[in-house]
Amino acid sequence: MKALVAVKRVIDYNVKVRVKADNSGVDLSNTKMSINPFCEIAVEEAVRLKEAGVVDEIIVASIGPKEAQEQIRAALALGADRGILVQTDDKAYPLQVAKILKGIAEQEGTDIILLGKQAIDDDNNQTGQMLAALMGIGQGTFASEVKVEGDKVNVTREIDGGLQTVALPLPAVITTDLRLNEPRYAKLPNIMKAKKKPLDEKTPADFGVDMASKQEIVKVTPPAERSAGVKVGSVDELIDKLKNEAKVL
Amino acid sequence: MAILVYAEHDNAELKKATLNTVTAATQMGGDVHVLVAGSGCKPVAEQAAKVAGVSKVICVDSPAYEYQLAENVSLLVKDLAGDYSHIVAPATTNGKNFMPRVAALLDVSMITDIMQVIDANTFERPIYAGNALATVKTSEDKVLVTVRTTAFDAAAAEGGSAEIQELDNAQDAGKSSFVGEELAKSDRPELTSAEIVVSGGRALANGENFTKYIEPLADKLGAAIGASRAAVDAGYVPNDMQVGQTGKIVAPSLYIAAGISGAIQHLAGMKDSKVIVAINNDPEAPIATVADYFLEADLFDALPELTSKL
């Protein structure tokens, strides 16, 4: 069976973001960009399914600027077979991304579609669910375990009170949570080989998708700063401050 | 137009997250209706009818909704959507699971995790792990949002007297089925609504030390127990105790972080707490930048002392 994995180019999770002075957004110039960590887990899971003989081919897709091909190449170096870059300079909102991914999934006839549970830039946590809805198929969100058995998949999900397992007929959409797996590092020979793997370039129009959204970001501001705290020298002083100064005990 | 609030519950009890969500909905202006979808969920509908500010409760009782599978719930909410300008759900794992599905079925965009209602179409929400706040405006006919419950006060659980309308249009999409669940048992207050949270990190070194050092303090304070991702990944505690960008968002009156360095992802889950106490032997730990009170000490000495002196 074929697997489709969606990856997003985002600011590296270790970078401390700065809001632009004109409040138009976050300053991304000269910042390190990477594959969104949850997407990396999705790629890893697809590669493991391939190693287990469940999946024959892994297609990795990204929707974004030309530079997003770096993230596709990184996924190819981890074991994906070929890439599709849907190039756009417009801001990609989840609904539009889901529509494009639906186009790819239907064109390629993929049985299992893996996404991260959320991107660490917009923190939306929407795209996988929207894709499953548009395709009219089941969804296994926040997955911490994935077991393919014949023509269905059992997904264990991280929910507020613990874990829940659901069974979904294939094709299905799975979004990955942190504990699904530990992504591997790309080895140098695989990075070299990844440069020769096929990478198709497309546009949103190829899938009949208009990137315009009825949602707009009016402004972006830094969060309120907390006033500087104090150091306390002993447990007694801490208890005294909590009781008499902060009055929370 | 009216506003539809999706109730969070376990078929027996209305969860507090629903009350916070009702408050957010009230600020959008319009009649607030609450949808209770579940199995054997009539007691929940009765509780919802008493919530102040709610004018109507829609109860759909069917085995199809027992586990609130997104495939089934989203079809129900989509069918009810015609009568509403706004559909609002708490940003719990449940709300985050089905709401985007409803949005796609209606072909509208949606807004996750709002922290403030600016007007009926404009909301503030955190992006980049809470390191920036975005003001988002939508011009969709239907406004779909999930609500960060810790950012809104709870509506009064008593005082309302809404009518309950029972509907009988259950749908099973046949795209998913429930296999099993494993819920963590705890007598302590729920993490996301606790007044005090005591959290431990990697420095606890093992699960036994959570039991030995964190639990007695939490019990003395009547607090919930949280953890950093490092502590969860190391297997010290189950993952539903994780506080952070990818875990739970908490905003208690008092948050005590013991042996937690304070990575960006952890701060995203707790930096709106009223008072933050950090106990750490590293004065350079990033947690010091948000802590109101920083005690530089070995937690294995400080926690028992704190517990005994309270």
Short mmCIF file of N, CA, C and O in Angstrom, two decimals, chain A residues 11 13 16-17 19 26 38 95 99 117 120-126 129-130 132-133 136-139 141-142 157-169 178-179 214-221 223 226 229-232 235-236 238-239 241-242 245 249, chain B residues 70-71 92-93 96-97 100-101 104 107 109-112 125 127-140 175-177 179-184 221 229 232-233 239-240 242 245-246 248 265 271 273-274 276 283 290-295 305-306 309-310:
data_model
loop_
_atom_site.label_atom_id
_atom_site.label_comp_id
_atom_site.label_asym_id
_atom_site.label_seq_id
_atom_site.Cartn_x
_atom_site.Cartn_y
_atom_site.Cartn_z
N ILE A 11 9.73 27.28 11.72
CA ILE A 11 10.88 27.75 12.49
C ILE A 11 11.35 26.61 13.39
O ILE A 11 10.55 25.83 13.91
N TYR A 13 12.32 24.43 16.43
CA TYR A 13 11.63 24.53 17.72
C TYR A 13 12.51 25.10 18.83
O TYR A 13 12.01 25.50 19.88
N LYS A 16 14.06 31.02 19.75
CA LYS A 16 13.16 31.91 20.49
C LYS A 16 12.63 32.94 19.50
O LYS A 16 13.40 33.69 18.89
N VAL A 17 11.32 32.98 19.32
CA VAL A 17 10.77 33.84 18.27
C VAL A 17 10.69 35.30 18.72
O VAL A 17 10.58 35.59 19.91
N VAL A 19 8.63 38.94 17.81
CA VAL A 19 7.53 39.56 17.10
C VAL A 19 8.05 40.82 16.42
O VAL A 19 8.83 41.57 17.01
N VAL A 26 5.74 37.40 12.96
CA VAL A 26 6.94 36.99 13.66
C VAL A 26 8.11 37.12 12.69
O VAL A 26 7.96 36.83 11.49
N PHE A 38 6.42 17.26 14.75
CA PHE A 38 5.37 16.24 14.65
C PHE A 38 5.36 15.60 13.26
O PHE A 38 5.01 14.42 13.11
N LEU A 95 -7.48 24.74 6.01
CA LEU A 95 -8.53 24.26 5.10
C LEU A 95 -8.01 24.12 3.67
O LEU A 95 -8.28 23.14 2.98
N LYS A 99 -7.39 20.72 1.41
CA LYS A 99 -7.96 20.51 0.07
C LYS A 99 -6.89 20.05 -0.91
O LYS A 99 -7.14 19.18 -1.76
N LYS A 117 0.30 16.15 14.55
CA LYS A 117 -0.96 16.60 15.16
C LYS A 117 -1.10 18.11 15.08
O LYS A 117 -2.20 18.62 15.03
N ILE A 120 4.15 23.65 14.97
CA ILE A 120 4.54 24.45 16.13
C ILE A 120 4.59 25.95 15.84
O ILE A 120 4.93 26.73 16.71
N ASP A 121 4.25 26.36 14.61
CA ASP A 121 4.19 27.81 14.35
C ASP A 121 2.77 28.35 14.59
O ASP A 121 2.55 29.19 15.44
N ASP A 122 1.79 27.80 13.86
CA ASP A 122 0.42 28.29 14.03
C ASP A 122 -0.34 27.58 15.15
O ASP A 122 -1.40 28.05 15.56
N ASP A 123 0.18 26.44 15.62
CA ASP A 123 -0.46 25.67 16.70
C ASP A 123 -1.95 25.41 16.45
O ASP A 123 -2.76 25.47 17.39
N ASN A 124 -2.33 25.15 15.20
CA ASN A 124 -3.75 25.02 14.88
C ASN A 124 -4.36 23.68 15.23
O ASN A 124 -5.48 23.60 15.72
N ASN A 125 -3.66 22.59 14.90
CA ASN A 125 -4.20 21.26 15.14
C ASN A 125 -5.52 21.07 14.38
O ASN A 125 -6.56 20.75 14.97
N GLN A 126 -5.51 21.30 13.07
CA GLN A 126 -6.74 21.20 12.27
C GLN A 126 -6.59 20.37 11.00
O GLN A 126 -7.55 19.72 10.56
N GLN A 129 -7.61 16.53 10.58
CA GLN A 129 -9.05 16.32 10.77
C GLN A 129 -9.82 16.82 9.55
O GLN A 129 -10.77 16.19 9.09
N MET A 130 -9.42 18.00 9.04
CA MET A 130 -10.12 18.56 7.88
C MET A 130 -9.94 17.66 6.66
O MET A 130 -10.89 17.44 5.89
N ALA A 132 -9.44 14.41 6.62
CA ALA A 132 -10.26 13.20 6.79
C ALA A 132 -11.72 13.51 6.47
O ALA A 132 -12.40 12.72 5.81
N ALA A 133 -12.19 14.68 6.91
CA ALA A 133 -13.58 15.06 6.66
C ALA A 133 -13.83 15.25 5.16
O ALA A 133 -14.82 14.76 4.62
N GLY A 136 -14.01 12.06 3.52
CA GLY A 136 -15.07 11.19 4.03
C GLY A 136 -14.53 9.89 4.61
O GLY A 136 -15.16 8.84 4.49
N ILE A 137 -13.35 9.98 5.25
CA ILE A 137 -12.76 8.77 5.82
C ILE A 137 -12.49 8.98 7.32
O ILE A 137 -12.65 10.07 7.84
N GLY A 138 -12.07 7.91 7.99
CA GLY A 138 -11.86 7.97 9.43
C GLY A 138 -10.57 8.66 9.79
O GLY A 138 -9.65 8.78 8.97
N GLN A 139 -10.50 9.11 11.06
CA GLN A 139 -9.31 9.81 11.53
C GLN A 139 -8.83 9.23 12.85
O GLN A 139 -9.63 8.94 13.74
N THR A 141 -6.50 10.71 15.46
CA THR A 141 -5.69 11.87 15.84
C THR A 141 -4.89 11.59 17.11
O THR A 141 -5.26 10.75 17.91
N PHE A 142 -3.82 12.33 17.29
CA PHE A 142 -2.95 12.26 18.48
C PHE A 142 -2.49 10.82 18.73
O PHE A 142 -2.56 10.30 19.84
N ARG A 157 -4.86 6.52 20.79
CA ARG A 157 -4.83 7.99 20.81
C ARG A 157 -4.60 8.51 22.22
O ARG A 157 -5.13 7.97 23.18
N GLU A 158 -3.84 9.60 22.31
CA GLU A 158 -3.65 10.25 23.60
C GLU A 158 -4.81 11.21 23.83
O GLU A 158 -4.95 12.20 23.12
N ILE A 159 -5.66 10.88 24.82
CA ILE A 159 -6.79 11.75 25.13
C ILE A 159 -6.58 12.33 26.53
O ILE A 159 -5.68 11.92 27.24
N ASP A 160 -7.46 13.27 26.93
CA ASP A 160 -7.22 13.99 28.19
C ASP A 160 -7.08 13.08 29.40
O ASP A 160 -6.24 13.32 30.25
N GLY A 161 -7.89 12.03 29.50
CA GLY A 161 -7.82 11.19 30.68
C GLY A 161 -6.88 10.01 30.58
O GLY A 161 -6.72 9.26 31.53
N GLY A 162 -6.28 9.78 29.43
CA GLY A 162 -5.41 8.62 29.25
C GLY A 162 -5.27 8.24 27.79
O GLY A 162 -4.91 9.07 26.97
N LEU A 163 -5.59 6.98 27.48
CA LEU A 163 -5.44 6.49 26.11
C LEU A 163 -6.74 5.87 25.62
O LEU A 163 -7.48 5.28 26.39
N GLN A 164 -6.99 6.02 24.31
CA GLN A 164 -8.17 5.43 23.71
C GLN A 164 -7.75 4.76 22.40
O GLN A 164 -6.94 5.32 21.67
N THR A 165 -8.26 3.58 22.14
CA THR A 165 -7.93 2.90 20.88
C THR A 165 -9.17 2.84 19.99
O THR A 165 -10.26 2.48 20.45
N VAL A 166 -8.99 3.24 18.72
CA VAL A 166 -10.08 3.16 17.75
C VAL A 166 -9.62 2.32 16.55
O VAL A 166 -8.43 2.24 16.26
N ALA A 167 -10.57 1.70 15.89
CA ALA A 167 -10.29 0.95 14.66
C ALA A 167 -10.86 1.72 13.49
O ALA A 167 -11.99 2.20 13.55
N LEU A 168 -10.07 1.88 12.43
CA LEU A 168 -10.50 2.64 11.26
C LEU A 168 -10.29 1.79 10.01
O LEU A 168 -9.22 1.19 9.84
N PRO A 169 -11.29 1.75 9.11
CA PRO A 169 -11.05 1.10 7.83
C PRO A 169 -10.09 1.95 7.00
O PRO A 169 -10.12 3.18 7.10
N LEU A 178 3.58 13.05 20.18
CA LEU A 178 5.02 12.95 20.47
C LEU A 178 5.52 11.55 20.76
O LEU A 178 6.62 11.19 20.40
N ARG A 179 4.70 10.77 21.45
CA ARG A 179 5.20 9.49 21.92
C ARG A 179 5.05 8.36 20.92
O ARG A 179 5.30 7.21 21.23
N LYS A 214 -10.85 33.12 4.34
CA LYS A 214 -11.73 34.14 4.92
C LYS A 214 -11.28 34.49 6.33
O LYS A 214 -11.99 35.13 7.08
N GLN A 215 -10.09 34.00 6.66
CA GLN A 215 -9.54 34.29 7.96
C GLN A 215 -8.33 35.17 7.75
O GLN A 215 -7.58 34.94 6.80
N GLU A 216 -8.15 36.19 8.57
CA GLU A 216 -6.93 36.97 8.42
C GLU A 216 -6.35 37.32 9.78
O GLU A 216 -7.08 37.47 10.76
N ILE A 217 -5.03 37.41 9.80
CA ILE A 217 -4.36 37.79 11.04
C ILE A 217 -4.23 39.30 11.04
O ILE A 217 -3.59 39.89 10.17
N VAL A 218 -4.93 39.95 11.97
CA VAL A 218 -4.97 41.41 12.01
C VAL A 218 -3.68 41.95 12.58
O VAL A 218 -3.09 42.89 12.07
N LYS A 219 -3.22 41.34 13.66
CA LYS A 219 -1.94 41.76 14.24
C LYS A 219 -1.36 40.66 15.11
O LYS A 219 -2.08 39.76 15.55
N VAL A 220 -0.07 40.77 15.32
CA VAL A 220 0.63 39.82 16.19
C VAL A 220 1.39 40.62 17.23
O VAL A 220 2.11 41.56 16.90
N THR A 221 1.17 40.27 18.50
CA THR A 221 1.82 41.03 19.58
C THR A 221 2.59 40.07 20.48
O THR A 221 2.26 38.89 20.55
N PRO A 223 3.47 38.40 24.04
CA PRO A 223 2.65 38.20 25.24
C PRO A 223 3.11 39.14 26.34
O PRO A 223 4.25 39.60 26.34
N ARG A 226 6.02 38.81 32.31
CA ARG A 226 5.83 38.67 33.76
C ARG A 226 6.83 39.58 34.45
O ARG A 226 7.95 39.74 33.99
N GLY A 229 10.86 38.11 39.07
CA GLY A 229 10.62 37.44 40.33
C GLY A 229 11.74 37.68 41.32
O GLY A 229 12.69 38.39 41.05
N VAL A 230 11.59 37.10 42.49
CA VAL A 230 12.64 37.23 43.50
C VAL A 230 13.20 35.87 43.85
O VAL A 230 12.53 34.85 43.71
N LYS A 231 14.45 35.89 44.32
CA LYS A 231 15.07 34.67 44.82
C LYS A 231 14.81 34.58 46.30
O LYS A 231 14.94 35.57 47.01
N VAL A 232 14.41 33.42 46.74
CA VAL A 232 14.25 33.25 48.19
C VAL A 232 15.36 32.34 48.69
O VAL A 232 15.84 31.47 47.96
N VAL A 235 13.26 27.61 52.59
CA VAL A 235 11.88 27.14 52.51
C VAL A 235 10.97 28.01 53.37
O VAL A 235 9.86 28.34 52.98
N ASP A 236 11.48 28.41 54.54
CA ASP A 236 10.68 29.26 55.43
C ASP A 236 10.32 30.58 54.76
O ASP A 236 9.19 31.05 54.85
N LEU A 238 10.15 31.11 51.59
CA LEU A 238 9.21 30.82 50.50
C LEU A 238 7.78 30.73 51.03
O LEU A 238 6.86 31.34 50.49
N ILE A 239 7.62 29.98 52.12
CA ILE A 239 6.28 29.82 52.70
C ILE A 239 5.73 31.18 53.15
O ILE A 239 4.57 31.52 52.91
N LYS A 241 6.50 34.16 51.98
CA LYS A 241 6.13 34.98 50.81
C LYS A 241 4.80 34.50 50.21
O LYS A 241 3.96 35.32 49.82
N LEU A 242 4.63 33.18 50.12
CA LEU A 242 3.40 32.66 49.51
C LEU A 242 2.19 32.99 50.37
O LEU A 242 1.10 33.25 49.86
N GLU A 245 2.73 37.58 51.01
CA GLU A 245 2.93 38.51 49.89
C GLU A 245 2.01 38.13 48.73
O GLU A 245 1.21 38.92 48.25
N LEU A 249 -1.58 30.83 49.64
CA LEU A 249 -1.70 29.66 50.51
C LEU A 249 -2.67 29.95 51.65
O LEU A 249 -2.78 31.09 52.09
N ALA B 70 -15.17 11.30 16.49
CA ALA B 70 -15.25 12.52 15.68
C ALA B 70 -16.08 12.33 14.42
O ALA B 70 -16.80 13.23 14.00
N GLU B 71 -16.00 11.14 13.82
CA GLU B 71 -16.69 10.89 12.55
C GLU B 71 -18.20 11.02 12.74
O GLU B 71 -18.90 11.53 11.86
N THR B 92 -10.30 20.95 24.34
CA THR B 92 -9.84 19.70 24.94
C THR B 92 -9.42 18.77 23.80
O THR B 92 -9.62 19.10 22.63
N THR B 93 -8.89 17.58 24.11
CA THR B 93 -8.55 16.68 23.00
C THR B 93 -9.80 16.33 22.21
O THR B 93 -9.74 16.13 21.00
N LYS B 96 -10.72 19.42 20.03
CA LYS B 96 -9.74 19.55 18.94
C LYS B 96 -9.88 18.42 17.92
O LYS B 96 -9.47 18.57 16.78
N ASN B 97 -10.45 17.32 18.35
CA ASN B 97 -10.60 16.17 17.46
C ASN B 97 -11.74 16.38 16.47
O ASN B 97 -11.56 16.18 15.26
N PRO B 100 -12.44 20.62 13.82
CA PRO B 100 -11.95 20.89 12.46
C PRO B 100 -12.69 20.06 11.42
O PRO B 100 -12.83 20.46 10.26
N ARG B 101 -13.18 18.90 11.85
CA ARG B 101 -13.93 18.04 10.95
C ARG B 101 -15.26 18.71 10.59
O ARG B 101 -15.69 18.68 9.43
N ALA B 104 -14.55 21.55 8.09
CA ALA B 104 -14.33 21.11 6.71
C ALA B 104 -15.65 20.67 6.07
O ALA B 104 -15.88 20.93 4.89
N ASP B 107 -17.22 23.60 4.97
CA ASP B 107 -16.32 24.36 4.10
C ASP B 107 -16.03 25.76 4.64
O ASP B 107 -16.09 26.75 3.93
N SER B 109 -13.25 27.95 7.47
CA SER B 109 -12.04 27.88 8.28
C SER B 109 -12.44 27.93 9.76
O SER B 109 -13.59 28.26 10.07
N MET B 110 -11.54 27.57 10.64
CA MET B 110 -11.87 27.67 12.07
C MET B 110 -10.70 28.22 12.86
O MET B 110 -9.60 28.37 12.33
N ILE B 111 -10.95 28.55 14.12
CA ILE B 111 -9.93 29.18 14.95
C ILE B 111 -9.76 28.34 16.22
O ILE B 111 -10.72 28.10 16.95
N THR B 112 -8.53 27.91 16.46
CA THR B 112 -8.22 27.04 17.59
C THR B 112 -7.79 27.85 18.82
O THR B 112 -7.06 28.82 18.68
N ARG B 125 -5.52 34.60 19.96
CA ARG B 125 -5.07 33.23 20.24
C ARG B 125 -3.55 33.18 20.25
O ARG B 125 -2.89 33.99 19.60
N ILE B 127 0.17 31.80 19.32
CA ILE B 127 0.88 31.07 18.27
C ILE B 127 2.32 30.89 18.72
O ILE B 127 2.73 31.49 19.73
N TYR B 128 3.09 30.09 18.03
CA TYR B 128 4.50 29.84 18.40
C TYR B 128 4.64 29.52 19.89
O TYR B 128 5.36 30.20 20.62
N ALA B 129 3.92 28.51 20.33
CA ALA B 129 4.00 28.04 21.72
C ALA B 129 3.75 29.17 22.73
O ALA B 129 4.35 29.20 23.79
N GLY B 130 2.86 30.09 22.37
CA GLY B 130 2.52 31.16 23.30
C GLY B 130 3.53 32.28 23.34
O GLY B 130 3.42 33.19 24.15
N ASN B 131 4.51 32.24 22.44
CA ASN B 131 5.51 33.32 22.40
C ASN B 131 5.03 34.51 21.59
O ASN B 131 5.72 35.52 21.49
N ALA B 132 3.86 34.40 20.98
CA ALA B 132 3.24 35.52 20.29
C ALA B 132 1.73 35.34 20.37
O ALA B 132 1.23 34.22 20.50
N LEU B 133 1.01 36.45 20.34
CA LEU B 133 -0.45 36.41 20.36
C LEU B 133 -0.96 36.97 19.06
O LEU B 133 -0.57 38.06 18.65
N ALA B 134 -1.81 36.22 18.37
CA ALA B 134 -2.34 36.68 17.09
C ALA B 134 -3.79 37.11 17.28
O ALA B 134 -4.57 36.43 17.94
N THR B 135 -4.12 38.27 16.71
CA THR B 135 -5.52 38.69 16.65
C THR B 135 -6.04 38.24 15.30
O THR B 135 -5.53 38.66 14.26
N VAL B 136 -7.03 37.37 15.32
CA VAL B 136 -7.52 36.74 14.09
C VAL B 136 -8.95 37.17 13.84
O VAL B 136 -9.79 37.13 14.75
N LYS B 137 -9.22 37.60 12.59
CA LYS B 137 -10.57 38.03 12.24
C LYS B 137 -11.10 37.08 11.17
O LYS B 137 -10.37 36.71 10.24
N THR B 138 -12.33 36.65 11.31
CA THR B 138 -12.90 35.76 10.31
C THR B 138 -14.12 36.40 9.67
O THR B 138 -14.89 37.11 10.33
N SER B 139 -14.26 36.19 8.36
CA SER B 139 -15.46 36.69 7.67
C SER B 139 -16.31 35.54 7.16
O SER B 139 -17.12 35.69 6.24
N GLU B 140 -16.11 34.34 7.78
CA GLU B 140 -16.96 33.20 7.42
C GLU B 140 -18.39 33.45 7.92
O GLU B 140 -18.60 34.12 8.92
N LYS B 175 -17.23 4.97 9.94
CA LYS B 175 -15.83 5.15 9.53
C LYS B 175 -14.86 4.87 10.67
O LYS B 175 -13.65 5.00 10.51
N SER B 176 -15.40 4.54 11.84
CA SER B 176 -14.52 4.29 12.96
C SER B 176 -15.28 3.50 14.01
O SER B 176 -16.50 3.56 14.07
N SER B 177 -14.56 2.75 14.84
CA SER B 177 -15.21 2.09 15.95
C SER B 177 -14.28 2.09 17.16
O SER B 177 -13.06 2.12 17.03
N VAL B 179 -12.39 0.64 20.28
CA VAL B 179 -11.81 -0.66 20.63
C VAL B 179 -11.61 -0.78 22.15
O VAL B 179 -11.97 -1.79 22.74
N GLY B 180 -11.06 0.25 22.76
CA GLY B 180 -10.84 0.19 24.20
C GLY B 180 -10.24 1.47 24.72
O GLY B 180 -9.85 2.34 23.93
N GLU B 181 -10.21 1.60 26.04
CA GLU B 181 -9.54 2.77 26.59
C GLU B 181 -8.88 2.44 27.92
O GLU B 181 -9.23 1.46 28.58
N GLU B 182 -7.91 3.26 28.24
CA GLU B 182 -7.12 3.05 29.44
C GLU B 182 -7.04 4.42 30.11
O GLU B 182 -6.29 5.28 29.67
N LEU B 183 -7.90 4.63 31.12
CA LEU B 183 -7.93 5.95 31.74
C LEU B 183 -7.13 5.92 33.04
O LEU B 183 -7.23 4.98 33.82
N ALA B 184 -6.34 6.96 33.24
CA ALA B 184 -5.54 7.06 34.46
C ALA B 184 -6.47 7.39 35.61
O ALA B 184 -7.33 8.25 35.50
N LEU B 221 -1.44 20.23 49.85
CA LEU B 221 -1.98 21.47 49.27
C LEU B 221 -3.31 21.25 48.56
O LEU B 221 -3.92 22.18 48.07
N ARG B 229 7.67 17.26 29.90
CA ARG B 229 7.74 16.22 28.89
C ARG B 229 8.88 15.24 29.20
O ARG B 229 8.75 14.04 29.00
N VAL B 232 7.73 12.64 31.52
CA VAL B 232 6.79 11.72 30.88
C VAL B 232 7.53 10.77 29.93
O VAL B 232 7.34 9.55 29.96
N ASP B 233 8.41 11.33 29.12
CA ASP B 233 9.15 10.50 28.16
C ASP B 233 10.03 9.48 28.87
O ASP B 233 10.26 8.38 28.37
N ASN B 239 1.38 10.08 30.41
CA ASN B 239 1.45 11.28 29.55
C ASN B 239 0.31 12.27 29.77
O ASN B 239 0.42 13.42 29.37
N ASP B 240 -0.80 11.83 30.37
CA ASP B 240 -1.88 12.80 30.56
C ASP B 240 -1.55 13.80 31.68
O ASP B 240 -2.31 14.71 31.95
N GLN B 242 1.25 15.56 31.44
CA GLN B 242 2.20 16.49 30.83
C GLN B 242 1.63 17.90 30.66
O GLN B 242 0.56 18.09 30.10
N GLN B 245 3.07 22.83 25.61
CA GLN B 245 2.49 23.10 24.29
C GLN B 245 1.78 21.87 23.74
O GLN B 245 0.74 21.96 23.11
N THR B 246 2.38 20.70 23.96
CA THR B 246 1.81 19.49 23.40
C THR B 246 1.05 18.69 24.45
O THR B 246 0.53 17.63 24.16
N LYS B 248 -1.07 19.54 28.45
CA LYS B 248 -2.19 20.35 28.95
C LYS B 248 -1.75 21.78 29.23
O LYS B 248 -0.62 22.04 29.61
N GLN B 265 8.61 24.94 25.39
CA GLN B 265 7.41 24.11 25.24
C GLN B 265 6.70 23.90 26.58
O GLN B 265 5.49 23.77 26.63
N LYS B 271 2.64 29.38 31.77
CA LYS B 271 3.12 30.71 32.13
C LYS B 271 2.01 31.72 32.41
O LYS B 271 2.28 32.85 32.80
N SER B 273 -0.06 31.07 34.80
CA SER B 273 -0.38 30.82 36.21
C SER B 273 -0.20 32.13 36.98
O SER B 273 0.65 32.95 36.63
N LYS B 274 -1.01 32.31 38.06
CA LYS B 274 -0.94 33.58 38.80
C LYS B 274 0.41 33.70 39.50
O LYS B 274 1.10 34.70 39.32
N ILE B 276 4.10 31.67 40.18
CA ILE B 276 4.93 30.52 39.81
C ILE B 276 6.10 30.42 40.78
O ILE B 276 6.81 31.40 41.03
N PRO B 283 20.57 28.02 39.17
CA PRO B 283 20.00 29.37 39.14
C PRO B 283 19.89 29.93 37.72
O PRO B 283 19.18 30.91 37.48
N VAL B 290 10.51 33.20 34.50
CA VAL B 290 9.06 33.37 34.68
C VAL B 290 8.63 33.18 36.14
O VAL B 290 7.50 33.47 36.49
N ALA B 291 9.55 32.67 36.98
CA ALA B 291 9.17 32.36 38.36
C ALA B 291 9.04 33.63 39.20
O ALA B 291 9.88 34.52 39.12
N ASP B 292 7.97 33.71 40.00
CA ASP B 292 7.82 34.82 40.93
C ASP B 292 8.74 34.60 42.12
O ASP B 292 9.28 35.54 42.68
N TYR B 293 8.87 33.33 42.52
CA TYR B 293 9.76 32.99 43.63
C TYR B 293 10.63 31.83 43.20
O TYR B 293 10.14 30.79 42.75
N PHE B 294 11.93 32.04 43.31
CA PHE B 294 12.88 31.01 42.89
C PHE B 294 13.69 30.56 44.09
O PHE B 294 14.37 31.36 44.72
N LEU B 295 13.56 29.29 44.42
CA LEU B 295 14.34 28.74 45.53
C LEU B 295 15.44 27.87 44.95
O LEU B 295 15.17 26.84 44.34
N GLU B 305 10.94 19.35 53.27
CA GLU B 305 10.90 20.45 54.24
C GLU B 305 9.65 21.28 54.02
O GLU B 305 8.93 21.62 54.97
N LEU B 306 9.37 21.58 52.75
CA LEU B 306 8.19 22.38 52.42
C LEU B 306 6.93 21.63 52.86
O LEU B 306 6.02 22.21 53.47
N LYS B 309 6.49 21.70 56.65
CA LYS B 309 6.27 23.01 57.29
C LYS B 309 4.94 23.66 56.89
O LYS B 309 4.57 24.70 57.44
N LEU B 310 4.24 23.09 55.96
CA LEU B 310 2.98 23.70 55.53
C LEU B 310 1.84 23.35 56.49
O LEU B 310 1.78 22.23 56.98
#
